[in-house]
Coordinates of C-alpha atoms in Angstrom, one line a residue:
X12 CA 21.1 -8.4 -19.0
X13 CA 20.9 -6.5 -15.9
X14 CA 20.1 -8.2 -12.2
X15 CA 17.1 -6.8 -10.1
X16 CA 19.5 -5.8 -7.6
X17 CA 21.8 -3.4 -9.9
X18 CA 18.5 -2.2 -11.4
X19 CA 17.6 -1.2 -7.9
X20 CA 21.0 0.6 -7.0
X21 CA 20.4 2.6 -10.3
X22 CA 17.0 3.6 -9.5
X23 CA 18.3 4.9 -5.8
X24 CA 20.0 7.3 -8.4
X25 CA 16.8 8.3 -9.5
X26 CA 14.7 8.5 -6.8
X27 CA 16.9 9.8 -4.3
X28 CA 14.8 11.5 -1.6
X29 CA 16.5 15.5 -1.4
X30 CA 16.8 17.9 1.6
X31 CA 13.8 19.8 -1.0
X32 CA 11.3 17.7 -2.5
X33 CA 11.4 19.2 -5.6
X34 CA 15.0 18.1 -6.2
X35 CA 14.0 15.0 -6.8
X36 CA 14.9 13.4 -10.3
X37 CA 11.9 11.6 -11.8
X38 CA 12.2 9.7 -14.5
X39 CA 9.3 11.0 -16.3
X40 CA 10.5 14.4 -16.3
X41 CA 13.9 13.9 -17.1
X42 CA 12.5 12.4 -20.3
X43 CA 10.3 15.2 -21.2
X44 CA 7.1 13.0 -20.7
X45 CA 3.5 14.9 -19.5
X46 CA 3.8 16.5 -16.2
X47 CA 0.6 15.6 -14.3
X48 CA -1.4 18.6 -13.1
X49 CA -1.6 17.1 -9.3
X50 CA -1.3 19.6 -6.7
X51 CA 0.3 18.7 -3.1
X52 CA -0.3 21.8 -1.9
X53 CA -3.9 20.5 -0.4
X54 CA -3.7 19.7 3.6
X55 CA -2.9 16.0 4.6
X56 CA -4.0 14.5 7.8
X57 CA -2.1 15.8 10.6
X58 CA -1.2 13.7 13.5
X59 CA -2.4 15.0 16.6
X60 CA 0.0 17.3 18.6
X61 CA 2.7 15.9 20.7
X62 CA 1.3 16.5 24.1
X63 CA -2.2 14.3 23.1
X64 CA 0.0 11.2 22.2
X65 CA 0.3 8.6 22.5
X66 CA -3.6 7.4 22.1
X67 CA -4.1 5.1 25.3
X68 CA -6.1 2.8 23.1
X69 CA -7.2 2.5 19.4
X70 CA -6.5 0.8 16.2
X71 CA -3.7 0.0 13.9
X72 CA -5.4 -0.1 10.0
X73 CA -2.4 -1.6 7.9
X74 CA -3.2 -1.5 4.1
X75 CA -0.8 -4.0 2.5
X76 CA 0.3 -3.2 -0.6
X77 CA 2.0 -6.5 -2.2
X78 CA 6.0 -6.8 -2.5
X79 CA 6.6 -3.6 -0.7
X80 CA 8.1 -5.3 2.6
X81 CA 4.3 -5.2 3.9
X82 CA 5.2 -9.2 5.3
X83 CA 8.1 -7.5 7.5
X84 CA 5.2 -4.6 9.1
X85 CA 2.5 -7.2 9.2
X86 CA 4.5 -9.7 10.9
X87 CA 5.7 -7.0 13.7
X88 CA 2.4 -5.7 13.3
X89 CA 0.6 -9.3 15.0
X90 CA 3.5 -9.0 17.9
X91 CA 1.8 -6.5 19.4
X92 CA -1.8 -8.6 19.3
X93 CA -3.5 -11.2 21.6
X94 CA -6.4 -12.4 22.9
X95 CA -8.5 -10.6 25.3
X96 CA -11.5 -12.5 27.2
X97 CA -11.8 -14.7 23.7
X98 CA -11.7 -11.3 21.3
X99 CA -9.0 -11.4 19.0
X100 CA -7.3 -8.0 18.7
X101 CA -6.2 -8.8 15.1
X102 CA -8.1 -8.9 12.1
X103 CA -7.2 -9.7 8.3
X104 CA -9.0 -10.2 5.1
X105 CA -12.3 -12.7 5.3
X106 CA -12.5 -14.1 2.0
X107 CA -10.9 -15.1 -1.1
X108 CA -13.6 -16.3 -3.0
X109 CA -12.2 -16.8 -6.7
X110 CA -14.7 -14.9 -8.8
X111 CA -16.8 -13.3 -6.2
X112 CA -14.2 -10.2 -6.2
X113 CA -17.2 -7.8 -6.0
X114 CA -18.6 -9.6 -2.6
X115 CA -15.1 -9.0 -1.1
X116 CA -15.2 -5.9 0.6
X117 CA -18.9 -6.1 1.7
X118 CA -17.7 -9.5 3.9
X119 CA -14.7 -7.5 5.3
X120 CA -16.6 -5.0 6.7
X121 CA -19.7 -6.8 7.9
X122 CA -18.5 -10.4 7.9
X123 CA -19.5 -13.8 6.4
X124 CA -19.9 -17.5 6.8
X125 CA -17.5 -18.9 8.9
X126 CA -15.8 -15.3 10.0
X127 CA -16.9 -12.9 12.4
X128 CA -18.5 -9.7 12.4
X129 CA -16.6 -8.0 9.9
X130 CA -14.7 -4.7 10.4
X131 CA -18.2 -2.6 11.4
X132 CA -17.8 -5.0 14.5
X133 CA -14.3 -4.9 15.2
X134 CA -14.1 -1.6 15.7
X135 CA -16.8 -1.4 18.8
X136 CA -16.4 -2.1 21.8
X137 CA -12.6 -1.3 23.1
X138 CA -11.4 -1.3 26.4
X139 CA -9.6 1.4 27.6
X140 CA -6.3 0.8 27.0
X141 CA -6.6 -1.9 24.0
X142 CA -5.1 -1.7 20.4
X143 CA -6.2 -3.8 17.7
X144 CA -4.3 -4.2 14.4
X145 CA -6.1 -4.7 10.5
X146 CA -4.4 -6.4 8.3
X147 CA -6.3 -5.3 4.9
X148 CA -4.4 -7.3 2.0
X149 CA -5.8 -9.3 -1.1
X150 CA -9.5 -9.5 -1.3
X151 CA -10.4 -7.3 0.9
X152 CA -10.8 -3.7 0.5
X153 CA -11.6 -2.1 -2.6
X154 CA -10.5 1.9 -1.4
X155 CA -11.7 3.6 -4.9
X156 CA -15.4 2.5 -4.0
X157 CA -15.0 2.2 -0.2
X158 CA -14.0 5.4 1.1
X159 CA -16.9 5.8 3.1
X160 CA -16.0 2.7 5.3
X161 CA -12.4 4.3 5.9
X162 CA -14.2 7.5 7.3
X163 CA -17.2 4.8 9.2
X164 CA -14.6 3.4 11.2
X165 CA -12.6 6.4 12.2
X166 CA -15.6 7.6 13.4
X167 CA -16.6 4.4 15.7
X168 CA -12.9 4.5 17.1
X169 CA -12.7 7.6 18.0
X170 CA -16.0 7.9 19.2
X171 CA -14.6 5.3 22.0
X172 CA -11.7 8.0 22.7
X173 CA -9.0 5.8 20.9
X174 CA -7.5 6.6 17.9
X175 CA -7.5 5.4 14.5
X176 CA -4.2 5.0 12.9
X177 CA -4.5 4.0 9.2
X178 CA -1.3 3.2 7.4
X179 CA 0.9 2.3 4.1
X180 CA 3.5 1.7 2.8
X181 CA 5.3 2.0 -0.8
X182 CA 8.6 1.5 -3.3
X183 CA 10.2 2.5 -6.0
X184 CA 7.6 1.7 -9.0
X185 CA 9.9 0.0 -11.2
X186 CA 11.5 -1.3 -8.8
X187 CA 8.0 -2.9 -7.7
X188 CA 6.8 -4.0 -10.8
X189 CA 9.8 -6.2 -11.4
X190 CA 9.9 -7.8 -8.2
X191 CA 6.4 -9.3 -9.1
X192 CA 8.2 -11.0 -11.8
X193 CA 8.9 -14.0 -9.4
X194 CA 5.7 -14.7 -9.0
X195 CA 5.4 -15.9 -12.8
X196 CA 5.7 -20.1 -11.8
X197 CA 3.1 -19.7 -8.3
X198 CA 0.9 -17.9 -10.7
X199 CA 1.4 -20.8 -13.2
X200 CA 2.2 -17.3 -15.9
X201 CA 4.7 -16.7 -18.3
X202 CA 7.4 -13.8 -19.2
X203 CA 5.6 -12.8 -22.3
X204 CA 2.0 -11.8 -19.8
X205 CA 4.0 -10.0 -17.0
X206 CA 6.1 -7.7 -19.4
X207 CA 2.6 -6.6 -21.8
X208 CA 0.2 -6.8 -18.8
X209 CA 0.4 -2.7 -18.9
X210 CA -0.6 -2.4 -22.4
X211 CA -4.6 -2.9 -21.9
X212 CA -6.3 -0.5 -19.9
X213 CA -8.3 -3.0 -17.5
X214 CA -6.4 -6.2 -17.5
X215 CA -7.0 -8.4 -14.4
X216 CA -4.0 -10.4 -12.9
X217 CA -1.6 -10.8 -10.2
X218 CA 0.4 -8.1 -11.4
X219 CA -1.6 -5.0 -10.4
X220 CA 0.4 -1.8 -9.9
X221 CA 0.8 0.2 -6.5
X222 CA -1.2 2.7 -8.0
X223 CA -3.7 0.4 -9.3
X224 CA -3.4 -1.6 -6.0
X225 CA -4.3 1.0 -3.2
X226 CA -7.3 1.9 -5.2
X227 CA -9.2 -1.1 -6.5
X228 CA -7.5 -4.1 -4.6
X229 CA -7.0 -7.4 -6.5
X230 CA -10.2 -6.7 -8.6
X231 CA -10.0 -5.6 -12.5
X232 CA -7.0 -3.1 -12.6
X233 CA -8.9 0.3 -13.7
X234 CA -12.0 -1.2 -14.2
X235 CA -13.9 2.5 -14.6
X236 CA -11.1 2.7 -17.8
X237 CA -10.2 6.6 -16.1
X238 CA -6.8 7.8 -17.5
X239 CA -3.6 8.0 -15.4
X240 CA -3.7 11.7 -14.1
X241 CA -7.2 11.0 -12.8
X242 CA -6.1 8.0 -10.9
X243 CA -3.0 9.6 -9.3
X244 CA -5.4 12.6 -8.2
X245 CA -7.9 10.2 -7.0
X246 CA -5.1 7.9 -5.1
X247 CA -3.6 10.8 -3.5
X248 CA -7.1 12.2 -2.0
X249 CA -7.0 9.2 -0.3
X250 CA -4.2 9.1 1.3
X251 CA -4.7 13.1 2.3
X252 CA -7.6 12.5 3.8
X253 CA -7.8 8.8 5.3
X254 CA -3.9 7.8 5.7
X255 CA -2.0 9.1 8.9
X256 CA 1.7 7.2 8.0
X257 CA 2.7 6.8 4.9
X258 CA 5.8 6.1 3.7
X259 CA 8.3 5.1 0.3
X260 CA 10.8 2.5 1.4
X261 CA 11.3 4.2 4.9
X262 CA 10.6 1.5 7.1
X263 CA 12.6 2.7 10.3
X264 CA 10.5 5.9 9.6
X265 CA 7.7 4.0 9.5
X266 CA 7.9 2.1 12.9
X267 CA 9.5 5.5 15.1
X268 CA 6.2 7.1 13.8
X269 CA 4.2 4.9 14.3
X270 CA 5.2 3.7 18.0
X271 CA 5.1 7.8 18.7
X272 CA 1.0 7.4 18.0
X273 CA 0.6 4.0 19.8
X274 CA 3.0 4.2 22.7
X275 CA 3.9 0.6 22.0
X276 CA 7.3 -0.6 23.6
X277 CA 9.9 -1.0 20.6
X278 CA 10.3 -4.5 19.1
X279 CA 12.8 -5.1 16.2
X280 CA 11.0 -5.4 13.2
X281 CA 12.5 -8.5 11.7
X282 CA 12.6 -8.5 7.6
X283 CA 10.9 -11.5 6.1
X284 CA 9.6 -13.1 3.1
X285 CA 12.2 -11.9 1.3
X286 CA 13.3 -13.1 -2.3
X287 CA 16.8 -15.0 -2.3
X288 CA 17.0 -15.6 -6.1
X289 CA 18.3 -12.9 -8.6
X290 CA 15.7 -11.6 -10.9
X291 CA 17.2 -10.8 -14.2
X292 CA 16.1 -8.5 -17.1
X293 CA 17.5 -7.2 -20.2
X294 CA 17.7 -3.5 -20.9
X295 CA 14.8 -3.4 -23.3
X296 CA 13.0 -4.7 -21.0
X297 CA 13.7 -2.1 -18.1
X298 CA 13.1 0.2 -20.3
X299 CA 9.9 -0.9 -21.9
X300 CA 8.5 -1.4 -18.3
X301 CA 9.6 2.1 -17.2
X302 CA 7.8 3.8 -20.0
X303 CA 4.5 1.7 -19.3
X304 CA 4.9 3.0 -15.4
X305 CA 4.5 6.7 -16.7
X306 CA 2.3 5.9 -18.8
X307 CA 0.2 3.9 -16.0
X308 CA 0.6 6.8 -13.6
X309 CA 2.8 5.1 -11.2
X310 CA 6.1 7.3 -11.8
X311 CA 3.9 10.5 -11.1
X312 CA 2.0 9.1 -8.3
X313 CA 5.0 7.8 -5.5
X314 CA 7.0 11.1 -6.6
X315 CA 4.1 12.9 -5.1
X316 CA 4.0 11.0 -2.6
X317 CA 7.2 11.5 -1.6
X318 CA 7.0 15.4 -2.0
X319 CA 3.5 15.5 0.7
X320 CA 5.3 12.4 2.8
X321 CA 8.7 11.9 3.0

């Protein structure tokens, strides 16, 4: 049986960021497994140049991808928010109605009962030298059918002359997908469902990939039934053409570039909700789940990602 922490030291063997990008060992290639077509050639959002930062005012959008230390980035994240004149200056998720997943997204952008505005009013009305930070976690944000709204707001922000800083952060994939395994008791689940929860196409659970994730949420996991290359091509013209930080792992590069856009004054970023107990798998198991991750599109996907980010 192997611990979740040795598994993690071998997979820094594997995904071992190089000096060239395309040194980097990926599992899926080292076993001969398809090579997805996915070009990274295309331009990514560029941050503005030096001389035009940092914005004087704007907004911080924070998607949260689970168990990738997005706790640690949201928690430094609400250090730099308050209250202005009764306004908060932070804003997460509005609703977690179980069942209702389709309703989600329509509430965080224009609000509900018992929450405010929404996101179409958060983003109005800034002062001139105020940030505002989005926390947009479970429930919230479904990006494969809300692109539009990522674009909307931009738009509103920088129409105020502030800028819009939308951000994310990623891991290892296998490394990810077993950390979820100590969720099995809170989710009242059980080994058997977490390790075969890759072999149906649109299963819906707590165990969603980071693929799967950034692009439909918490709802079904692929609930269009598209094949991995597809998704990995779709998730990255996302992040290309909405995403301004994004980062595998890196979270000291993830702070420095993101204080360079905001100007804020530097504040540790204290790690937390952080999992004490030792997860433990056998080989078969790694293995197994490794496999499913190509399969799923996940392997391909953050070693692109590394290649256009890191």
């Amino acid at each position: 049986m192997m611990s979740l922490g040795s598994i993690i030291i071998y997979l820094s063997i594997w995904f071992q960021p190089q000096d060239n990008p395309s040194q980097i060992i990926d599992v899926s290639r080292r076993e001969g497994d398809k090579v997805f077509s996915t070009s990274t050639k295309q331009q990514i959002r560029q941050a503005p140049p030096a001389s035009k930062l940092p914005f004087k005012c704007g907004m911080v959008f924070f998607y949260h991808v689970p168990s990738t230390g997005g706790a640690t980035i949201n928690q430094w994240l609400m250090e730099y928010t308050s209250k202005r004149n009764g306004t908060p200056t932070y804003y997460t998720h509005g609703s977690r109605e179980k069942g209702k997943e389709e309703r989600h997204a329509s509430i965080f952008a224009q609000g509900g009962k018992n929450v405010h505005g929404g996101m179409n009013e958060f983003v109005t009305n800034f002062t001139s030298d105020e940030w505002r930070v989005v926390h947009c976690h479970h429930s919230s944000l479904h990006l494969n059918a809300s692109e539009h709204l990522l674009s909307q707001w931009r738009s509103t922000v920088e129409s105020l002359g502030c800028g819009f800083v939308a951000n994310v952060m990623f891991r290892d994939p296998l490394g990810h997908t077993l950390s979820l395994f100590k969720h099995v008791e809170r989710f009242q689940s059980s080994r058997d469902v977490w390790a075969k929860h890759l072999y149906t196409r649109s299963e819906r659970g707590h165990w969603a990939t980071q693929l799967d994730y950034f692009l439909y949420n918490f709802i079904t996991r692929n609930p269009d039934g598209v094949d991995a290359e597809t998704k990995v091509q779709r998730a990255l013209s996302i992040l290309r053409n909405h995403f301004d930080i994004v980062s595998v792992g890196d979270h000291v590069r993830f702070k420095k570039e993101l204080m360079a856009m905001t100007g804020w004054e530097d504040r540790e970023m204290k790690r937390t909700n952080t999992h004490s107990k030792d997860l433990t798998f056998s080989k078969s198991e790694v293995e197994e789940m490794q496999k499913l991750m190509t399969a799923n599109g996940d392997t391909e996907f953050i070693y692109q990602v590394k290649k256009m980010y890191n």
